[in-house]
Amino acid sequence: MRSKGIFSAVLLVLLLTACSVRIGTKDKGEKYDRNTVVLNQDGSVSEYIRESFPDKYSVEDLIASMDQEIMAYNEATSPDSVTRQEPVVREGMIRLEMSYRTVGDYALFNEGSMEVKEYVPGDGTIPDGGKAIEAASGATVKTEDIRVEGARVCMMYCPYDLYVNGRILYYSDGIRLEGDNHVSMENVDRGYVIYELTK
């Protein structure tokens, strides 16, 4: 859906270096010192990009290209599916806040970088034959042995940190558990967590 242009090039540079995800309540981007995606309780998504901004790009060109892509996406879907705040460039860094009406809007606008859905054992979302880590014990388990009901799975296709509004039950091998609701995925290109929502 994204056109090729300055915005795509800059976002590619920004997103390839580091990003993080938090599932929970909306928050102001000032607190995020890394690229962050927030999956909000209402199903919307907030994205906070914090990255170095190359001098060879102009903020005006970035905004124009960004607005063109947002307008094209919203015309193809529905008004206000994707919105943005004014980017801030300070001391060679850019801070940019984007909002998406749904996880689907985030995934489509960002070319399929995330999927969140109900966890169903054996449905192929998490391939059998792999390894996962049980969060409570730290034990390695086979993915086909994971049996939980009422849980969600978040598949990520770039190196994110992920915070969930609930408790992580299992996470993919190769990512690091940082807390009962937080994993670091900065050293992998693909990963998942299975989590239960806070009631």
PDB file of C-alpha atoms in Angstrom, residues 19-167:
ATOM      1  CA  CYS A  19      11.570  -0.834  17.288  1.00  0.00           C
ATOM      2  CA  SER A  20       9.550  -1.870  20.282  1.00  0.00           C
ATOM      3  CA  VAL A  21       5.966  -2.731  20.934  1.00  0.00           C
ATOM      4  CA  ARG A  22       3.820  -2.211  23.985  1.00  0.00           C
ATOM      5  CA  ILE A  23       0.325  -3.533  24.402  1.00  0.00           C
ATOM      6  CA  GLY A  24      -1.579  -1.545  26.979  1.00  0.00           C
ATOM      7  CA  THR A  25      -2.918   1.945  27.462  1.00  0.00           C
ATOM      8  CA  LYS A  26      -2.229   4.983  25.305  1.00  0.00           C
ATOM      9  CA  ASP A  27       0.676   7.052  26.508  1.00  0.00           C
ATOM     10  CA  LYS A  28       2.594  10.090  25.309  1.00  0.00           C
ATOM     11  CA  GLY A  29       5.591   9.254  23.153  1.00  0.00           C
ATOM     12  CA  GLU A  30       8.026  11.280  25.232  1.00  0.00           C
ATOM     13  CA  LYS A  31       8.562   8.311  27.537  1.00  0.00           C
ATOM     14  CA  TYR A  32       9.630   6.016  24.709  1.00  0.00           C
ATOM     15  CA  ASP A  33      13.332   6.215  23.946  1.00  0.00           C
ATOM     16  CA  ARG A  34      13.113   3.573  21.216  1.00  0.00           C
ATOM     17  CA  ASN A  35      10.709   2.912  18.401  1.00  0.00           C
ATOM     18  CA  THR A  36       7.491   1.766  20.064  1.00  0.00           C
ATOM     19  CA  VAL A  37       4.139   0.400  19.002  1.00  0.00           C
ATOM     20  CA  VAL A  38       1.280   0.459  21.510  1.00  0.00           C
ATOM     21  CA  LEU A  39      -1.664  -1.874  20.971  1.00  0.00           C
ATOM     22  CA  ASN A  40      -4.378  -0.066  22.911  1.00  0.00           C
ATOM     23  CA  GLN A  41      -7.288  -1.596  24.812  1.00  0.00           C
ATOM     24  CA  ASP A  42      -9.774  -0.199  22.283  1.00  0.00           C
ATOM     25  CA  GLY A  43      -8.057  -2.038  19.407  1.00  0.00           C
ATOM     26  CA  SER A  44      -6.281   1.023  18.040  1.00  0.00           C
ATOM     27  CA  VAL A  45      -2.524   1.215  17.599  1.00  0.00           C
ATOM     28  CA  SER A  46      -0.113   4.042  18.411  1.00  0.00           C
ATOM     29  CA  GLU A  47       3.369   4.057  16.942  1.00  0.00           C
ATOM     30  CA  TYR A  48       6.218   6.204  18.245  1.00  0.00           C
ATOM     31  CA  ILE A  49       9.295   6.419  16.047  1.00  0.00           C
ATOM     32  CA  ARG A  50      12.522   7.685  17.617  1.00  0.00           C
ATOM     33  CA  GLU A  51      15.539   7.551  15.355  1.00  0.00           C
ATOM     34  CA  SER A  52      18.390   9.526  13.878  1.00  0.00           C
ATOM     35  CA  PHE A  53      17.307  11.716  10.970  1.00  0.00           C
ATOM     36  CA  PRO A  54      19.798  11.965   8.090  1.00  0.00           C
ATOM     37  CA  ASP A  55      20.634  15.558   7.123  1.00  0.00           C
ATOM     38  CA  LYS A  56      20.179  14.722   3.446  1.00  0.00           C
ATOM     39  CA  TYR A  57      16.390  14.484   3.924  1.00  0.00           C
ATOM     40  CA  SER A  58      14.152  17.496   4.452  1.00  0.00           C
ATOM     41  CA  VAL A  59      11.396  17.441   7.064  1.00  0.00           C
ATOM     42  CA  GLU A  60       9.067  19.199   4.615  1.00  0.00           C
ATOM     43  CA  ASP A  61       9.583  16.472   1.987  1.00  0.00           C
ATOM     44  CA  LEU A  62       9.059  13.790   4.624  1.00  0.00           C
ATOM     45  CA  ILE A  63       5.779  15.371   5.769  1.00  0.00           C
ATOM     46  CA  ALA A  64       4.526  15.816   2.183  1.00  0.00           C
ATOM     47  CA  SER A  65       5.323  12.214   1.284  1.00  0.00           C
ATOM     48  CA  MET A  66       3.866  10.917   4.550  1.00  0.00           C
ATOM     49  CA  ASP A  67       0.646  12.878   4.074  1.00  0.00           C
ATOM     50  CA  GLN A  68       0.310  11.574   0.516  1.00  0.00           C
ATOM     51  CA  GLU A  69       0.650   7.958   1.696  1.00  0.00           C
ATOM     52  CA  ILE A  70      -1.747   8.470   4.608  1.00  0.00           C
ATOM     53  CA  MET A  71      -4.327  10.141   2.345  1.00  0.00           C
ATOM     54  CA  ALA A  72      -4.070   7.329  -0.240  1.00  0.00           C
ATOM     55  CA  TYR A  73      -4.472   4.690   2.458  1.00  0.00           C
ATOM     56  CA  ASN A  74      -7.450   6.440   4.077  1.00  0.00           C
ATOM     57  CA  GLU A  75      -9.149   6.902   0.679  1.00  0.00           C
ATOM     58  CA  ALA A  76      -8.741   3.166  -0.001  1.00  0.00           C
ATOM     59  CA  THR A  77     -10.023   2.124   3.440  1.00  0.00           C
ATOM     60  CA  SER A  78     -11.914   4.650   5.575  1.00  0.00           C
ATOM     61  CA  PRO A  79     -11.310   8.179   6.855  1.00  0.00           C
ATOM     62  CA  ASP A  80      -8.955   8.475   9.826  1.00  0.00           C
ATOM     63  CA  SER A  81      -7.697   4.881   9.562  1.00  0.00           C
ATOM     64  CA  VAL A  82      -4.189   6.353   9.808  1.00  0.00           C
ATOM     65  CA  THR A  83      -3.292   9.748  11.277  1.00  0.00           C
ATOM     66  CA  ARG A  84      -0.094  11.429  12.405  1.00  0.00           C
ATOM     67  CA  GLN A  85       1.145  14.133  14.729  1.00  0.00           C
ATOM     68  CA  GLU A  86       3.697  16.709  13.650  1.00  0.00           C
ATOM     69  CA  PRO A  87       7.187  15.191  13.544  1.00  0.00           C
ATOM     70  CA  VAL A  88       9.788  16.806  15.782  1.00  0.00           C
ATOM     71  CA  VAL A  89      13.423  16.943  14.674  1.00  0.00           C
ATOM     72  CA  ARG A  90      15.881  17.900  17.376  1.00  0.00           C
ATOM     73  CA  GLU A  91      19.628  17.342  17.645  1.00  0.00           C
ATOM     74  CA  GLY A  92      19.694  14.995  14.654  1.00  0.00           C
ATOM     75  CA  MET A  93      16.801  12.864  15.939  1.00  0.00           C
ATOM     76  CA  ILE A  94      13.241  12.596  14.685  1.00  0.00           C
ATOM     77  CA  ARG A  95      10.230  11.872  16.887  1.00  0.00           C
ATOM     78  CA  LEU A  96       7.107  10.883  15.015  1.00  0.00           C
ATOM     79  CA  GLU A  97       3.768   9.673  16.365  1.00  0.00           C
ATOM     80  CA  MET A  98       1.367   7.721  14.159  1.00  0.00           C
ATOM     81  CA  SER A  99      -2.103   6.392  15.057  1.00  0.00           C
ATOM     82  CA  TYR A 100      -3.946   3.492  13.433  1.00  0.00           C
ATOM     83  CA  ARG A 101      -7.628   2.698  13.933  1.00  0.00           C
ATOM     84  CA  THR A 102      -7.019  -1.076  14.145  1.00  0.00           C
ATOM     85  CA  VAL A 103      -4.231  -3.661  14.244  1.00  0.00           C
ATOM     86  CA  GLY A 104      -5.278  -4.521  10.685  1.00  0.00           C
ATOM     87  CA  ASP A 105      -4.685  -0.922   9.592  1.00  0.00           C
ATOM     88  CA  TYR A 106      -1.258  -0.984  11.217  1.00  0.00           C
ATOM     89  CA  ALA A 107      -0.369  -4.288   9.540  1.00  0.00           C
ATOM     90  CA  LEU A 108      -1.620  -3.249   6.093  1.00  0.00           C
ATOM     91  CA  PHE A 109      -0.060   0.222   6.163  1.00  0.00           C
ATOM     92  CA  ASN A 110       3.238  -1.273   7.356  1.00  0.00           C
ATOM     93  CA  GLU A 111       3.133  -4.142   4.877  1.00  0.00           C
ATOM     94  CA  GLY A 112       2.222  -7.003   7.223  1.00  0.00           C
ATOM     95  CA  SER A 113       4.705  -6.421  10.046  1.00  0.00           C
ATOM     96  CA  MET A 114       2.350  -7.707  12.779  1.00  0.00           C
ATOM     97  CA  GLU A 115      -0.562 -10.040  13.387  1.00  0.00           C
ATOM     98  CA  VAL A 116      -2.599 -10.341  16.601  1.00  0.00           C
ATOM     99  CA  LYS A 117      -5.341 -12.927  17.022  1.00  0.00           C
ATOM    100  CA  GLU A 118      -6.807 -15.551  19.303  1.00  0.00           C
ATOM    101  CA  TYR A 119      -4.370 -18.382  19.981  1.00  0.00           C
ATOM    102  CA  VAL A 120      -5.641 -21.679  18.584  1.00  0.00           C
ATOM    103  CA  PRO A 121      -3.305 -24.652  19.096  1.00  0.00           C
ATOM    104  CA  GLY A 122      -2.365 -26.365  15.852  1.00  0.00           C
ATOM    105  CA  ASP A 123      -3.811 -23.723  13.502  1.00  0.00           C
ATOM    106  CA  GLY A 124      -0.424 -23.118  11.870  1.00  0.00           C
ATOM    107  CA  THR A 125       0.124 -19.600  13.218  1.00  0.00           C
ATOM    108  CA  ILE A 126       2.996 -20.969  15.293  1.00  0.00           C
ATOM    109  CA  PRO A 127       4.650 -23.811  13.365  1.00  0.00           C
ATOM    110  CA  ASP A 128       4.825 -27.200  15.049  1.00  0.00           C
ATOM    111  CA  GLY A 129       8.305 -28.585  15.526  1.00  0.00           C
ATOM    112  CA  GLY A 130       9.685 -25.353  16.935  1.00  0.00           C
ATOM    113  CA  LYS A 131      10.685 -24.385  20.452  1.00  0.00           C
ATOM    114  CA  ALA A 132       9.095 -21.917  22.821  1.00  0.00           C
ATOM    115  CA  ILE A 133       9.910 -20.785  26.328  1.00  0.00           C
ATOM    116  CA  GLU A 134       7.358 -21.037  29.127  1.00  0.00           C
ATOM    117  CA  ALA A 135       7.448 -17.645  30.856  1.00  0.00           C
ATOM    118  CA  ALA A 136       6.623 -18.897  34.361  1.00  0.00           C
ATOM    119  CA  SER A 137       9.329 -21.558  34.540  1.00  0.00           C
ATOM    120  CA  GLY A 138      11.833 -20.656  31.819  1.00  0.00           C
ATOM    121  CA  ALA A 139      11.512 -24.218  30.512  1.00  0.00           C
ATOM    122  CA  THR A 140      11.847 -24.930  26.792  1.00  0.00           C
ATOM    123  CA  VAL A 141       8.793 -26.645  25.322  1.00  0.00           C
ATOM    124  CA  LYS A 142       7.813 -27.928  21.901  1.00  0.00           C
ATOM    125  CA  THR A 143       5.337 -25.600  20.189  1.00  0.00           C
ATOM    126  CA  GLU A 144       2.944 -28.473  19.513  1.00  0.00           C
ATOM    127  CA  ASP A 145       2.735 -29.071  23.289  1.00  0.00           C
ATOM    128  CA  ILE A 146       1.431 -25.561  24.052  1.00  0.00           C
ATOM    129  CA  ARG A 147      -2.209 -25.870  25.144  1.00  0.00           C
ATOM    130  CA  VAL A 148      -3.845 -22.757  26.569  1.00  0.00           C
ATOM    131  CA  GLU A 149      -7.387 -21.450  26.187  1.00  0.00           C
ATOM    132  CA  GLY A 150      -8.552 -17.859  25.857  1.00  0.00           C
ATOM    133  CA  ALA A 151      -5.070 -16.567  25.049  1.00  0.00           C
ATOM    134  CA  ARG A 152      -3.905 -14.212  22.296  1.00  0.00           C
ATOM    135  CA  VAL A 153      -0.877 -14.570  20.042  1.00  0.00           C
ATOM    136  CA  CYS A 154       1.077 -11.637  18.646  1.00  0.00           C
ATOM    137  CA  MET A 155       3.288 -12.461  15.672  1.00  0.00           C
ATOM    138  CA  MET A 156       5.953  -9.848  14.939  1.00  0.00           C
ATOM    139  CA  TYR A 157       7.945  -9.616  11.728  1.00  0.00           C
ATOM    140  CA  CYS A 158      10.627  -7.114  12.725  1.00  0.00           C
ATOM    141  CA  PRO A 159      12.803  -6.679  15.815  1.00  0.00           C
ATOM    142  CA  TYR A 160      10.440  -5.199  18.422  1.00  0.00           C
ATOM    143  CA  ASP A 161      10.204  -4.947  22.151  1.00  0.00           C
ATOM    144  CA  LEU A 162       6.730  -6.033  23.183  1.00  0.00           C
ATOM    145  CA  TYR A 163       4.722  -5.125  26.261  1.00  0.00           C
ATOM    146  CA  VAL A 164       1.365  -6.848  26.723  1.00  0.00           C
ATOM    147  CA  ASN A 165      -1.594  -5.745  28.793  1.00  0.00           C
ATOM    148  CA  GLY A 166      -1.697  -8.989  30.664  1.00  0.00           C
ATOM    149  CA  ARG A 167       0.693 -11.820  31.328  1.00  0.00           C
TER     150      ARG A 167
END
